């Protein structure tokens, strides 16, 4: 049988494996200013990082991160949480895909983003590391570009986040199927309707923590959470800190 020539000569090995120098990947990743990029070994230590990731940690040189785990770069939960995520992916081989998180750039600048981490396997299927990105969220589509009914529903979510709400209820108010509504939300915000609900509630909660003296229990209810505990769990899951810690941080200086 005649061998079909590769469409990418010089990029594939004899057995068809993709051959790309990590330095080329790193150079490309350095062009992604709104995305943190990293490759880690089987122990969760950084092997490749892009400049955006370095700057997010308030560092100047990649050498300050290479060979170290997140918990050795960042203090407290900001290092602990990504380290535990890495350990989960390396142990189970299960990826983390588009997990909504609130990142903190130095000095104390909150940025919403989606984190994905995929296991890297050798020829025998063993997990030998992971590769991942954390991409900043943006709104590439203005609300002026969508129907007035959808814009009204999204605006209502921001002003009435304490009311019971779900992706399906938002879709009904917009007069469309949940699937169609989800496509529009993802086009506008880059996330799913459920992630948008969580993002909206946590964003408003973080603002109330910093700008008011209301109790955390009251803020939890105002943001649509059942109680103080539910709010604290959700807040820590996406920000890496408790509401109390966030209030203290936001009022420093």
CSV table of C-alpha atoms in Angstrom, one decimal:
chain,number,residue,atom,x,y,z
A,1,UNK,CA,0.0,0.0,0.0
A,2,UNK,CA,1.3,3.4,-1.0
A,3,UNK,CA,2.1,5.6,2.0
A,4,UNK,CA,0.2,8.9,2.1
A,5,UNK,CA,2.7,11.7,2.7
A,6,UNK,CA,2.2,13.8,5.8
A,7,UNK,CA,0.5,17.1,5.4
A,8,UNK,CA,3.0,18.5,8.0
A,9,UNK,CA,6.4,17.2,7.0
A,10,UNK,CA,9.0,17.6,9.7
A,11,UNK,CA,6.3,17.9,12.4
A,12,UNK,CA,5.5,14.2,12.8
A,13,UNK,CA,7.7,11.4,14.0
A,14,UNK,CA,7.8,8.0,12.4
A,15,UNK,CA,4.9,6.7,14.5
A,16,UNK,CA,2.8,9.8,13.8
A,17,UNK,CA,3.5,11.7,17.1
A,18,UNK,CA,3.5,15.5,16.9
A,19,UNK,CA,6.9,17.0,17.3
A,20,UNK,CA,6.9,20.6,18.5
A,21,UNK,CA,9.7,22.2,20.5
A,22,UNK,CA,8.5,23.5,23.8
A,23,UNK,CA,10.3,26.8,23.1
A,24,UNK,CA,8.0,27.4,20.1
A,25,UNK,CA,4.9,26.7,22.2
A,26,UNK,CA,6.3,29.2,24.8
A,27,UNK,CA,6.9,31.9,22.2
A,28,UNK,CA,3.4,31.5,20.9
A,29,UNK,CA,1.9,31.6,24.4
A,30,UNK,CA,3.8,34.8,25.2
A,31,UNK,CA,1.6,36.5,22.6
A,32,UNK,CA,-1.6,35.6,24.5
A,33,UNK,CA,-1.8,38.6,26.8
A,34,UNK,CA,-5.3,37.8,28.2
A,35,UNK,CA,-4.4,34.1,28.9
A,36,UNK,CA,-2.1,32.5,31.4
A,37,UNK,CA,-0.5,29.4,29.9
A,38,UNK,CA,1.5,26.6,31.6
A,39,UNK,CA,2.9,23.1,31.3
A,40,UNK,CA,3.7,21.2,34.5
A,41,UNK,CA,5.5,17.9,35.2
A,42,UNK,CA,4.1,14.9,37.1
A,43,UNK,CA,4.7,16.6,40.4
A,44,UNK,CA,2.9,19.7,39.4
A,45,UNK,CA,6.0,21.8,38.9
A,46,UNK,CA,6.1,24.5,36.2
A,47,UNK,CA,8.0,23.4,33.1
A,48,UNK,CA,6.8,26.1,30.7
A,49,UNK,CA,5.0,29.4,31.6
A,50,UNK,CA,4.1,32.4,29.5
A,51,UNK,CA,4.8,36.0,30.4
A,52,UNK,CA,1.1,36.7,31.2
A,53,UNK,CA,1.2,34.2,34.0
A,54,UNK,CA,4.4,35.6,35.4
A,55,UNK,CA,3.0,39.1,35.5
A,56,UNK,CA,-0.2,38.0,37.1
A,57,UNK,CA,1.8,36.9,40.1
A,58,UNK,CA,3.6,40.2,40.3
A,59,UNK,CA,6.9,38.6,39.2
A,60,UNK,CA,9.4,39.8,36.6
A,61,UNK,CA,11.1,36.6,35.4
A,62,UNK,CA,9.9,33.2,34.4
A,63,UNK,CA,12.8,31.7,36.3
A,64,UNK,CA,11.0,32.8,39.5
A,65,UNK,CA,8.3,30.2,38.7
A,66,UNK,CA,10.0,27.4,36.8
A,67,UNK,CA,10.6,24.2,38.8
A,68,UNK,CA,8.1,25.3,41.5
A,69,UNK,CA,4.5,24.5,42.3
A,70,UNK,CA,1.8,27.1,42.7
A,71,UNK,CA,1.9,26.8,46.5
A,72,UNK,CA,5.6,27.6,46.4
A,73,UNK,CA,4.9,30.8,44.3
A,74,UNK,CA,1.8,32.2,46.0
A,75,UNK,CA,1.0,32.3,49.7
A,76,UNK,CA,-2.3,31.0,51.2
A,77,UNK,CA,-5.3,29.8,49.2
A,78,UNK,CA,-4.0,31.5,46.0
A,79,UNK,CA,-1.3,28.9,45.8
A,80,UNK,CA,-3.1,26.0,47.6
A,81,UNK,CA,-6.2,25.9,45.4
A,82,UNK,CA,-4.4,25.5,42.0
A,83,UNK,CA,-1.9,23.1,43.5
A,84,UNK,CA,-4.8,20.9,44.7
A,85,UNK,CA,-6.4,21.2,41.2
A,86,UNK,CA,-3.1,20.0,39.7
A,87,UNK,CA,-2.9,17.0,42.1
A,88,UNK,CA,-6.5,16.1,41.2
A,89,UNK,CA,-5.8,16.1,37.4
A,90,UNK,CA,-2.5,14.2,37.9
A,91,UNK,CA,-4.0,11.6,40.2
A,92,UNK,CA,-7.2,10.9,38.4
A,93,UNK,CA,-6.3,11.8,34.8
A,94,UNK,CA,-9.6,13.7,34.6
A,95,UNK,CA,-9.4,17.2,33.0
A,96,UNK,CA,-10.8,20.4,34.4
A,97,UNK,CA,-12.6,22.3,31.7
A,98,UNK,CA,-13.6,25.9,31.9
A,99,UNK,CA,-13.9,26.2,35.6
A,100,UNK,CA,-15.1,29.7,36.5
A,101,UNK,CA,-12.7,31.5,38.9
A,102,UNK,CA,-12.0,34.9,40.1
A,103,UNK,CA,-8.2,35.7,39.8
A,104,UNK,CA,-6.3,38.4,41.6
A,105,UNK,CA,-3.7,40.2,39.8
A,106,UNK,CA,-1.2,42.3,41.8
A,107,UNK,CA,-1.9,44.7,43.3
A,108,UNK,CA,-5.3,43.3,44.2
A,109,UNK,CA,-7.0,43.6,40.8
A,110,UNK,CA,-9.9,41.1,40.4
A,111,UNK,CA,-10.3,39.4,37.0
A,112,UNK,CA,-12.8,36.7,36.1
A,113,UNK,CA,-11.6,33.8,34.0
A,114,UNK,CA,-12.0,30.3,32.9
A,115,UNK,CA,-9.4,27.7,33.9
A,116,UNK,CA,-8.8,24.4,32.0
A,117,UNK,CA,-6.3,21.8,32.7
A,118,UNK,CA,-5.7,18.6,30.6
A,119,UNK,CA,-3.6,15.6,31.6
A,120,UNK,CA,-0.5,14.8,29.4
A,121,UNK,CA,0.1,11.1,28.9
A,122,UNK,CA,3.0,9.0,27.6
A,123,UNK,CA,2.9,6.2,25.0
A,124,UNK,CA,1.6,3.8,27.7
A,125,UNK,CA,-1.2,6.1,28.8
A,126,UNK,CA,0.4,7.1,32.1
A,127,UNK,CA,-0.2,10.7,33.2
A,128,UNK,CA,3.2,12.4,33.1
A,129,UNK,CA,2.1,16.0,33.5
A,130,UNK,CA,-0.5,18.5,32.6
A,131,UNK,CA,-1.1,21.5,30.3
A,132,UNK,CA,-3.5,24.3,31.0
A,133,UNK,CA,-4.7,27.8,30.4
A,134,UNK,CA,-6.6,30.5,32.4
A,135,UNK,CA,-8.3,32.9,30.1
A,136,UNK,CA,-9.7,36.3,31.1
A,137,UNK,CA,-13.4,36.7,30.5
A,138,UNK,CA,-14.5,39.6,28.3
A,139,UNK,CA,-17.7,40.7,26.6
A,140,UNK,CA,-16.8,40.9,22.9
A,141,UNK,CA,-20.5,41.5,22.0
A,142,UNK,CA,-22.3,44.6,23.2
A,143,UNK,CA,-25.8,44.2,24.6
A,144,UNK,CA,-26.8,46.7,21.9
A,145,UNK,CA,-26.1,43.9,19.4
A,146,UNK,CA,-28.7,41.4,20.9
A,147,UNK,CA,-32.4,41.5,21.1
A,148,UNK,CA,-34.1,43.9,23.5
A,149,UNK,CA,-35.7,41.0,25.3
A,150,UNK,CA,-32.4,39.2,26.0
A,151,UNK,CA,-30.8,42.5,27.0
A,152,UNK,CA,-33.6,43.1,29.5
A,153,UNK,CA,-33.3,39.6,31.0
A,154,UNK,CA,-29.6,40.0,31.5
A,155,UNK,CA,-30.0,43.4,33.0
A,156,UNK,CA,-32.7,42.0,35.3
A,157,UNK,CA,-30.3,39.4,36.5
A,158,UNK,CA,-27.9,42.1,37.6
A,159,UNK,CA,-30.5,44.1,39.5
A,160,UNK,CA,-32.5,41.2,41.0
A,161,UNK,CA,-29.9,38.5,41.7
A,162,UNK,CA,-31.4,37.9,45.1
A,163,UNK,CA,-34.5,36.4,43.5
A,164,UNK,CA,-34.8,32.7,42.6
A,165,UNK,CA,-33.3,32.2,39.2
A,166,UNK,CA,-32.1,29.4,37.0
A,167,UNK,CA,-30.9,29.1,33.4
A,168,UNK,CA,-34.3,27.8,32.3
A,169,UNK,CA,-36.2,30.6,34.0
A,170,UNK,CA,-34.0,33.2,32.3
A,171,UNK,CA,-34.6,31.5,29.0
A,172,UNK,CA,-38.4,31.6,29.5
A,173,UNK,CA,-38.3,35.3,30.3
A,174,UNK,CA,-36.3,35.8,27.1
A,175,UNK,CA,-38.9,33.9,25.2
A,176,UNK,CA,-36.6,31.2,23.8
A,177,UNK,CA,-35.5,27.6,24.4
A,178,UNK,CA,-32.7,27.0,27.0
A,179,UNK,CA,-30.4,25.8,24.3
A,180,UNK,CA,-30.8,28.9,22.2
A,181,UNK,CA,-30.5,31.2,25.2
A,182,UNK,CA,-27.3,29.4,26.3
A,183,UNK,CA,-25.8,30.0,22.9
A,184,UNK,CA,-26.5,33.7,23.0
A,185,UNK,CA,-25.1,34.0,26.6
A,186,UNK,CA,-22.0,32.3,25.6
A,187,UNK,CA,-21.6,34.5,22.5
A,188,UNK,CA,-22.0,37.6,24.7
A,189,UNK,CA,-20.1,36.6,27.9
A,190,UNK,CA,-18.1,33.6,26.9
A,191,UNK,CA,-19.7,31.4,29.7
A,192,UNK,CA,-22.8,29.3,30.3
A,193,UNK,CA,-26.0,30.8,31.8
A,194,UNK,CA,-25.3,29.0,35.1
A,195,UNK,CA,-21.7,30.4,35.2
A,196,UNK,CA,-23.2,33.8,34.5
A,197,UNK,CA,-25.6,33.6,37.4
A,198,UNK,CA,-22.7,32.5,39.7
A,199,UNK,CA,-20.5,35.3,38.4
A,200,UNK,CA,-23.1,37.9,38.8
A,201,UNK,CA,-23.9,36.9,42.4
A,202,UNK,CA,-20.3,36.7,43.5
A,203,UNK,CA,-19.4,40.0,41.8
A,204,UNK,CA,-22.3,41.8,43.6
A,205,UNK,CA,-21.4,40.0,46.8
A,206,UNK,CA,-17.8,41.1,46.6
A,207,UNK,CA,-18.8,44.7,46.0
A,208,UNK,CA,-21.2,44.7,49.0
A,209,UNK,CA,-18.5,43.2,51.2
A,210,UNK,CA,-16.1,46.0,50.3
A,211,UNK,CA,-18.5,48.9,50.2
A,212,UNK,CA,-21.0,48.2,53.0
A,213,UNK,CA,-21.1,47.1,56.6
A,214,UNK,CA,-23.9,44.6,56.0
A,215,UNK,CA,-23.5,41.3,57.7
A,216,UNK,CA,-22.3,38.4,55.6
A,217,UNK,CA,-25.5,36.6,56.3
A,218,UNK,CA,-27.5,39.5,54.9
A,219,UNK,CA,-25.3,39.8,51.8
A,220,UNK,CA,-25.7,36.1,51.2
A,221,UNK,CA,-29.5,36.5,51.1
A,222,UNK,CA,-29.3,39.7,49.0
A,223,UNK,CA,-27.2,37.8,46.4
A,224,UNK,CA,-29.6,34.8,46.2
A,225,UNK,CA,-27.9,32.3,48.4
A,226,UNK,CA,-29.8,30.2,50.9
A,227,UNK,CA,-27.6,31.1,53.8
A,228,UNK,CA,-24.2,32.3,55.1
A,229,UNK,CA,-22.7,28.8,54.6
A,230,UNK,CA,-23.8,28.5,51.0
A,231,UNK,CA,-22.5,31.9,50.1
A,232,UNK,CA,-19.1,31.2,51.8
A,233,UNK,CA,-18.7,27.9,49.9
A,234,UNK,CA,-19.5,29.5,46.6
A,235,UNK,CA,-17.4,32.5,47.2
A,236,UNK,CA,-14.3,30.5,48.3
A,237,UNK,CA,-14.8,28.1,45.3
A,238,UNK,CA,-14.4,30.9,42.8
A,239,UNK,CA,-12.2,33.4,44.6
A,240,UNK,CA,-9.9,31.3,46.8
A,241,UNK,CA,-10.8,33.2,49.9
A,242,UNK,CA,-13.7,33.5,52.3
A,243,UNK,CA,-16.1,36.6,52.4
A,244,UNK,CA,-14.4,37.7,55.6
A,245,UNK,CA,-11.0,37.5,54.1
A,246,UNK,CA,-12.2,39.4,51.0
A,247,UNK,CA,-13.7,42.1,53.1
A,248,UNK,CA,-10.5,42.5,55.0
A,249,UNK,CA,-8.4,42.5,51.8
A,250,UNK,CA,-10.6,45.1,50.0
A,251,UNK,CA,-10.3,47.5,52.9
A,252,UNK,CA,-6.6,47.3,53.2
A,253,UNK,CA,-4.8,50.6,52.5
